[in-house]
Coordinates of C-alpha atoms in Angstrom, one line a residue:
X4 CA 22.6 -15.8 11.3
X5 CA 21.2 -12.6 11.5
X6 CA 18.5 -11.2 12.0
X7 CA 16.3 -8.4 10.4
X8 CA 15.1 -5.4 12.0
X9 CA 11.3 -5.4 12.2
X10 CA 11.1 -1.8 10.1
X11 CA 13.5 -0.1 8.1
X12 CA 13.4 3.9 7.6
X13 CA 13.3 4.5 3.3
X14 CA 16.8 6.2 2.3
X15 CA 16.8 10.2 1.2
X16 CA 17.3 9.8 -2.9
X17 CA 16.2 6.4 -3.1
X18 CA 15.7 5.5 -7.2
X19 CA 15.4 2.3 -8.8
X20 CA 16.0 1.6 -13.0
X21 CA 14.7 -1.2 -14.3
X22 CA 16.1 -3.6 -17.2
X23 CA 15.3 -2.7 -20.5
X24 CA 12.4 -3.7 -21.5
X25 CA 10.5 -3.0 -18.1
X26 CA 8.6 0.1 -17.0
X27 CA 10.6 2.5 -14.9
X28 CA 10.5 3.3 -11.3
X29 CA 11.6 6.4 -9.6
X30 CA 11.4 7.5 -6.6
X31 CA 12.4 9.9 -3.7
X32 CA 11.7 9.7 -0.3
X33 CA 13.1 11.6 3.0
X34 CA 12.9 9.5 6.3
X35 CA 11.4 11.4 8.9
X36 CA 11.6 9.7 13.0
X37 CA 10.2 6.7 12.7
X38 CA 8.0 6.7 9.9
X39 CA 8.6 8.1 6.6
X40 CA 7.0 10.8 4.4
X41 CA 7.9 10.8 1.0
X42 CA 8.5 14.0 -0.3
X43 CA 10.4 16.4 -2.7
X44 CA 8.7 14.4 -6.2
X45 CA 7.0 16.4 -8.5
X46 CA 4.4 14.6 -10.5
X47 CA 6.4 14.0 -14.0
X48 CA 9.5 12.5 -12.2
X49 CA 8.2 10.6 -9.3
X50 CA 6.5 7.5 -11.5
X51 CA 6.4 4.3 -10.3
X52 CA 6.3 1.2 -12.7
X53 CA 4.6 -1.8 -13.2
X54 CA 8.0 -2.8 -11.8
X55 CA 8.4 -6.7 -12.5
X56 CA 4.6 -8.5 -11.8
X57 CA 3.2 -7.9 -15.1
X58 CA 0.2 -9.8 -16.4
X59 CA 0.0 -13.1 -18.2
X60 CA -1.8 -13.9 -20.9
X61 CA -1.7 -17.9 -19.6
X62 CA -2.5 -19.8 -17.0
X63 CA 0.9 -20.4 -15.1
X64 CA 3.1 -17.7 -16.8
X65 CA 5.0 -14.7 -15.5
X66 CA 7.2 -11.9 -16.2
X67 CA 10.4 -13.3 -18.3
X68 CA 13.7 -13.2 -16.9
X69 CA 14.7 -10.1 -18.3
X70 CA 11.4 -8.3 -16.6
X71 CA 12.7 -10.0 -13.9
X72 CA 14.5 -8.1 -11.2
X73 CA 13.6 -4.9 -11.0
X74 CA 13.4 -3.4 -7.5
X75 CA 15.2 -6.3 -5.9
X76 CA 18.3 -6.0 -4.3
X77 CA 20.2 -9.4 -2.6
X78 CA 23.2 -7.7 -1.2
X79 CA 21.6 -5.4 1.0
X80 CA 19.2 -6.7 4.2
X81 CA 15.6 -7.6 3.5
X82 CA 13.6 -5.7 6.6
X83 CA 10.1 -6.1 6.9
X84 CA 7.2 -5.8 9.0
X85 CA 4.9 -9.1 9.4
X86 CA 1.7 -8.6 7.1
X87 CA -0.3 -11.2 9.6
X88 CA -2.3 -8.3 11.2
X89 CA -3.5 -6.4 8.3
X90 CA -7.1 -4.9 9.0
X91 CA -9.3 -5.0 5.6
X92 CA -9.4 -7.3 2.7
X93 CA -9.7 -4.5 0.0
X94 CA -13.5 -4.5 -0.6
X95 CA -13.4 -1.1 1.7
X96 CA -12.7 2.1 0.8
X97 CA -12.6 3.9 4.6
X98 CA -10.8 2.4 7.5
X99 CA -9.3 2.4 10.7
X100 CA -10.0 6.2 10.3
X101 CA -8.2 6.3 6.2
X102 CA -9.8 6.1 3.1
X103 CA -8.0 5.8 -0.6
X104 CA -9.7 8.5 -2.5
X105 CA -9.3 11.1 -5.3
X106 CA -8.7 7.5 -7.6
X107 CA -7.4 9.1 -11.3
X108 CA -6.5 7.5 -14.4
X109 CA -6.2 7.7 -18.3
X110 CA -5.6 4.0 -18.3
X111 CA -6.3 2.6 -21.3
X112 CA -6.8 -0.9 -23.4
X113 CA -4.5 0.7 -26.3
X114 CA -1.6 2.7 -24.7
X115 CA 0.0 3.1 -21.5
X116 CA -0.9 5.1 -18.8
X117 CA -0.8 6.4 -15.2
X118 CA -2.9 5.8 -11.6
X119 CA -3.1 8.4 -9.2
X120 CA -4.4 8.4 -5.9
X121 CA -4.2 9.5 -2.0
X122 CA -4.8 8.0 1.1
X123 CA -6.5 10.4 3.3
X124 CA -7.0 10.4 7.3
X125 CA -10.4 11.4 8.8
X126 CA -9.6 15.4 8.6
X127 CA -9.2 15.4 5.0
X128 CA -5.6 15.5 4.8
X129 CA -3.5 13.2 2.8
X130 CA -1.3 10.5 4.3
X131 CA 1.9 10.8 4.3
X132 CA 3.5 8.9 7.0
X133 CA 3.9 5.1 5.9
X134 CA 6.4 2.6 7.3
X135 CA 7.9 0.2 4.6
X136 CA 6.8 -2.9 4.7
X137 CA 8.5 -6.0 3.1
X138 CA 11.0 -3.2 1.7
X139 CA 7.8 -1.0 0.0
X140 CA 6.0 1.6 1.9
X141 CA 2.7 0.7 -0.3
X142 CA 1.6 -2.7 -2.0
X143 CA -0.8 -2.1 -4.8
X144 CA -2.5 -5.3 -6.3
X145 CA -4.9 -4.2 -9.7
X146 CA -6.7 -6.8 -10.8
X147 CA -10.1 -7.0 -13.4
X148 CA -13.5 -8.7 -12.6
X149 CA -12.9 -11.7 -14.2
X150 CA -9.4 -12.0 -12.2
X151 CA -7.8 -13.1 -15.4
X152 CA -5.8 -9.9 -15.2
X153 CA -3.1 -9.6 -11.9
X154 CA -0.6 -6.8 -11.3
X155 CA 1.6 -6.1 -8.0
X156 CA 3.3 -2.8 -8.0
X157 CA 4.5 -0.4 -5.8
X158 CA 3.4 3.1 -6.3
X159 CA 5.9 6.1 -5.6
X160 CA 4.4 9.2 -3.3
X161 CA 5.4 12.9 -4.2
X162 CA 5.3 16.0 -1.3
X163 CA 1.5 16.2 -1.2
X164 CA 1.0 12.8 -0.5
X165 CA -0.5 11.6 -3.9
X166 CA 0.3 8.3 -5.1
X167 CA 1.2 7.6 -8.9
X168 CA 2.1 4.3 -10.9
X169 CA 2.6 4.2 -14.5
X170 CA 0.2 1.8 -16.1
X171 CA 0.9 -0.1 -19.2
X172 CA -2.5 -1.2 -21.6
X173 CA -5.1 -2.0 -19.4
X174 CA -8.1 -4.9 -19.8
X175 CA -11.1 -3.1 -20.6
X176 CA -13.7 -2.9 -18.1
X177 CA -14.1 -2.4 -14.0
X178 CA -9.8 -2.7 -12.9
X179 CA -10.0 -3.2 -8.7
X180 CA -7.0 -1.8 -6.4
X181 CA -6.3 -3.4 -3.3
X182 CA -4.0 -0.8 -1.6
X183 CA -1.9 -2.3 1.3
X184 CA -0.1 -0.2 3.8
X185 CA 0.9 0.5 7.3
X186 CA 0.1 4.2 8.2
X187 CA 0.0 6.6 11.6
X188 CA -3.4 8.1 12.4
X189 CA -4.1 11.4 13.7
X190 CA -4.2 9.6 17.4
X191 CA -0.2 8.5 16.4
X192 CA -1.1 4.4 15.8
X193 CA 0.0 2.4 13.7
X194 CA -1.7 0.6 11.4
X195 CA -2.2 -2.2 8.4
X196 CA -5.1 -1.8 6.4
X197 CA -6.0 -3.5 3.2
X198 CA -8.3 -0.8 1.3
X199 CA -10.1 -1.3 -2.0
X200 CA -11.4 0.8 -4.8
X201 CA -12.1 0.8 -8.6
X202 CA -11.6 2.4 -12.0
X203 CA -12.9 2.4 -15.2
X204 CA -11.0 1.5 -18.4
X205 CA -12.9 2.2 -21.4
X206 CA -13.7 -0.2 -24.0
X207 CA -16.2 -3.6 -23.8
X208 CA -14.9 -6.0 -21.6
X209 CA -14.8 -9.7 -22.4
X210 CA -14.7 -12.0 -19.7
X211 CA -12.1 -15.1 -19.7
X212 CA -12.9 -18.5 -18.5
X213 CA -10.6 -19.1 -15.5
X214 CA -8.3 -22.2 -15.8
X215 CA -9.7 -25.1 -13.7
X216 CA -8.3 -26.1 -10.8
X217 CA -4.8 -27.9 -11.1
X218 CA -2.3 -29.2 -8.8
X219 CA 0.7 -27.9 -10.5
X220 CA 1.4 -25.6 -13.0
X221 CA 4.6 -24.5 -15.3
X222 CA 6.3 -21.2 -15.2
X223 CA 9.5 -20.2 -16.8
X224 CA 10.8 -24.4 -16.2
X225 CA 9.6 -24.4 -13.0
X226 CA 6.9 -26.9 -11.7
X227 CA 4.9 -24.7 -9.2
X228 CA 2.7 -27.2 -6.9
X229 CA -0.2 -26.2 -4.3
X230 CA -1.7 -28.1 -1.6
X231 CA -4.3 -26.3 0.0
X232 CA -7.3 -28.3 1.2
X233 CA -9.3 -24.7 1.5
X234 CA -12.6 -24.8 3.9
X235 CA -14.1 -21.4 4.1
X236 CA -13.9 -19.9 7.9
X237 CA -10.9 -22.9 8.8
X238 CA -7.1 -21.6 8.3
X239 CA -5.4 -23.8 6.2
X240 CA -1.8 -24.4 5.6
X241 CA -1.3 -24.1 2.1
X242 CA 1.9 -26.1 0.9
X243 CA 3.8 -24.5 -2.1
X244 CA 6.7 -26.7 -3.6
X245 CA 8.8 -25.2 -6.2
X246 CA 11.2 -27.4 -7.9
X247 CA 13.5 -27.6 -11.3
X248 CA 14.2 -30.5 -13.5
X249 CA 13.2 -32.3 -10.2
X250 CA 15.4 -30.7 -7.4
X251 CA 14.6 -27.6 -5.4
X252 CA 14.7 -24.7 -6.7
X253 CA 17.0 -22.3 -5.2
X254 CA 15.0 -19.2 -4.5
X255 CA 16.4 -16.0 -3.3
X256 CA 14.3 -13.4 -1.3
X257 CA 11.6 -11.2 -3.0
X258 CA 10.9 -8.3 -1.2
X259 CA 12.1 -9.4 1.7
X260 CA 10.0 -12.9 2.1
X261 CA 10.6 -16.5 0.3
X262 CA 7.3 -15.5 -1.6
X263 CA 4.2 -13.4 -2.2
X264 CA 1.1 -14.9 -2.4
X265 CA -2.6 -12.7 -3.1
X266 CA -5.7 -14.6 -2.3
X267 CA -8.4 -13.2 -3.9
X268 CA -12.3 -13.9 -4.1
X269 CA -14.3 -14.2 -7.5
X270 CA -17.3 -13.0 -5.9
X271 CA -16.9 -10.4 -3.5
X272 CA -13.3 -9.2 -4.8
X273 CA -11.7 -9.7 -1.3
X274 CA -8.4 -9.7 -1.3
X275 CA -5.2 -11.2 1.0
X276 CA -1.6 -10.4 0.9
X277 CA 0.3 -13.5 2.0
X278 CA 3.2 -14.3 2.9
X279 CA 5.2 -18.3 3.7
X280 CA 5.7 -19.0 7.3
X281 CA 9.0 -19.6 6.5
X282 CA 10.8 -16.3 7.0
X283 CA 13.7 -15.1 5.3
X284 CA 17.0 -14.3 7.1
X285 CA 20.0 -12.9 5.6
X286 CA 22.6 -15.8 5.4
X287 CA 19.0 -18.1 5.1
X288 CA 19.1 -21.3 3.2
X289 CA 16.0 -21.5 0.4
X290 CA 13.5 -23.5 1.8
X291 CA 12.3 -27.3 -0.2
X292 CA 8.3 -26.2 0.9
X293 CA 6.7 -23.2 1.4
X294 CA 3.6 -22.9 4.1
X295 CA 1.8 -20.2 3.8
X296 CA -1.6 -19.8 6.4
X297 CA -4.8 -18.9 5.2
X298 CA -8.5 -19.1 6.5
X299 CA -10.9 -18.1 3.4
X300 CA -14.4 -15.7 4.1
X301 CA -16.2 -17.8 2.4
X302 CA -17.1 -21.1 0.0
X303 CA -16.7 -20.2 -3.8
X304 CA -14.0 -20.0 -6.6
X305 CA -10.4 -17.9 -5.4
X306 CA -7.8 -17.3 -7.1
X307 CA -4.2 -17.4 -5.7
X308 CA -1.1 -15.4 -7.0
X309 CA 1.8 -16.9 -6.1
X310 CA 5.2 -14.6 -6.4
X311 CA 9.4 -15.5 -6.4
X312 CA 12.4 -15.1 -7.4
X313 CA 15.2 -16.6 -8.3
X314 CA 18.9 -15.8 -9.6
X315 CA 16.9 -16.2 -12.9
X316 CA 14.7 -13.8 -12.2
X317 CA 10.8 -13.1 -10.8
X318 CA 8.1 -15.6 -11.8
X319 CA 4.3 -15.5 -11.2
X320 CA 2.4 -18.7 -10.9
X321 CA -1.2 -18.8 -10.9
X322 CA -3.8 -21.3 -9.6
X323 CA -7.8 -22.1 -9.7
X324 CA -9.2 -22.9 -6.3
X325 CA -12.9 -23.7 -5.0
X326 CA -13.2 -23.1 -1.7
X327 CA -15.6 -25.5 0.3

């Protein structure tokens, strides 16, 4: 079996199209020692799409099948650095000496539209060494107040280190960003962060009654089933089962891990990018159970995300939890 190297170096002239009826992404990066530093983008060319996690509109539903693979690529090896140390839980905007600033949008609740952003060091200057990270140099979870709303996307960086994503109609109201990244500092360390920030969409938002808590849930013919037991300040080992018609499903690797799972508070906003303990190795059998670890800030309702693939494409399944 083999085994992955812990980072991976983003190709020169690295582009990605999606199937029709998805958002584009292009990108263009050039690798640069051991980090990267995406460059040579100009702003019209250099979008990157809501690539495959697009909203639902119901409890337990996800992108169909022919949303469904965009960005993913089983042929190739999966490298990815471990998540487990990331410092912040997005309800920050400065850092471990970086801050996500100059936040712009024209989203709207009518039309699509486009985020940018930078991530700037303590001088000032912008960002622009990143290592990639479960195959993305930037994770970028948007999600509304009422957390009936969830998008994972992966923004694409031009020369002057500002970060754009295309945006399709937005809910109306206060849209959160949880940026997640792995960046050098000005002392030459390396680190994750989780930062947060918001923008506006315009229009009168209307919030949604979250479903109530349910052991299982339906996506795309797939029973999705979550075992938590959540206590707020204990980790838990959340158990994720994911059969069809009965049998296991056979999932295949999603950016470079069995599954991504966001945590996410319905008070504060905080956010967690998870990931099953279970990791994926080229040549890896799909696992029957997922564990993923988790140890919640504090007692209240959360809301879990949980992302994967399989030959059929990506799903999204989506859970209620109160946290005691």
């Amino acid at each position: 079996m083999k085994t992955r190297r812990p980072w991976r170096l983003l190709a020169p002239g690295n582009s990605f199209v999606l199937p029709q009826g998805a958002l584009r992404v292009v990108g263009a990066g050039l690798a640069s020692a051991a980090l990267i530093g995406l460059s040579g983008c100009s702003s019209d060319t250099s979008m990157a799409g809501m690539d495959h996690s697009t909203d639902s509109a119901s409890p337990g539903a996800s992108a169909s099948s022919g949303d469904s693979m965009a960005d993913m690529n089983h042929s190739d090896g999966h490298d990815h650095m471990h998540m487990g140390d990331t410092i912040g839980d997005a309800t920050e905007a400065s850092l471990e000496g970086f801050t996500l600033d100059a936040i712009d949008t024209n989203a709207s609740a009518e039309n699509e539209g486009r985020l940018t952003f930078r991530i700037t060091k303590e001088n000032g200057a912008p960002l622009i060494n990143f290592m990639v990270h479960h195959e993305k140099p930037m994770h970028l979870f948007l999600y509304n107040s009422d957390l009936s709303r969830f998008f994972h996307v992966h923004p694409t960086m031009n020369g002057a280190g500002t970060w754009l994503v295309e945006l399709p109609p937005m809910p109306a109201g206060t849209i959160h960003m949880a940026a997640n990244f792995a960046g050098t500092d000005d002392a030459g360390e390396t680190k994750q962060v989780m930062l947060g920030g918001d923008f506006e969409v315009a229009g009168t938002a209307s919030a949604e009654a979250l479903p109530k808590p349910a052991a299982a849930v339906m996506v795309d013919g797939y029973r999705v089933s979550l075992d938590d037991g959540l206590q707020a300040g204990t980790e838990a080992k959340m158990t994720v089962r994911i059969t069809k018609a009965g049998k296991p499903a056979a999932l295949v690797p999603y950016f470079g891990a069995w599954a991504h799972v966001a945590a996410i508070d319905s008070s504060t906003l905080a956010a967690s990018h998870l990931h099953p303990a279970q990791e994926w190795e080229e040549g890896a059998a799909s696992p029957d159970v997922l564990t993923v670890l988790y140890t919640p800030a504090a007692a209240g309702t959360e809301r879990i995300f949980i992302e994967f693939a399989t030959d059929e494409g990506y799903h999204r399944a989506e859970f209620t939890r109160q946290v005691g």
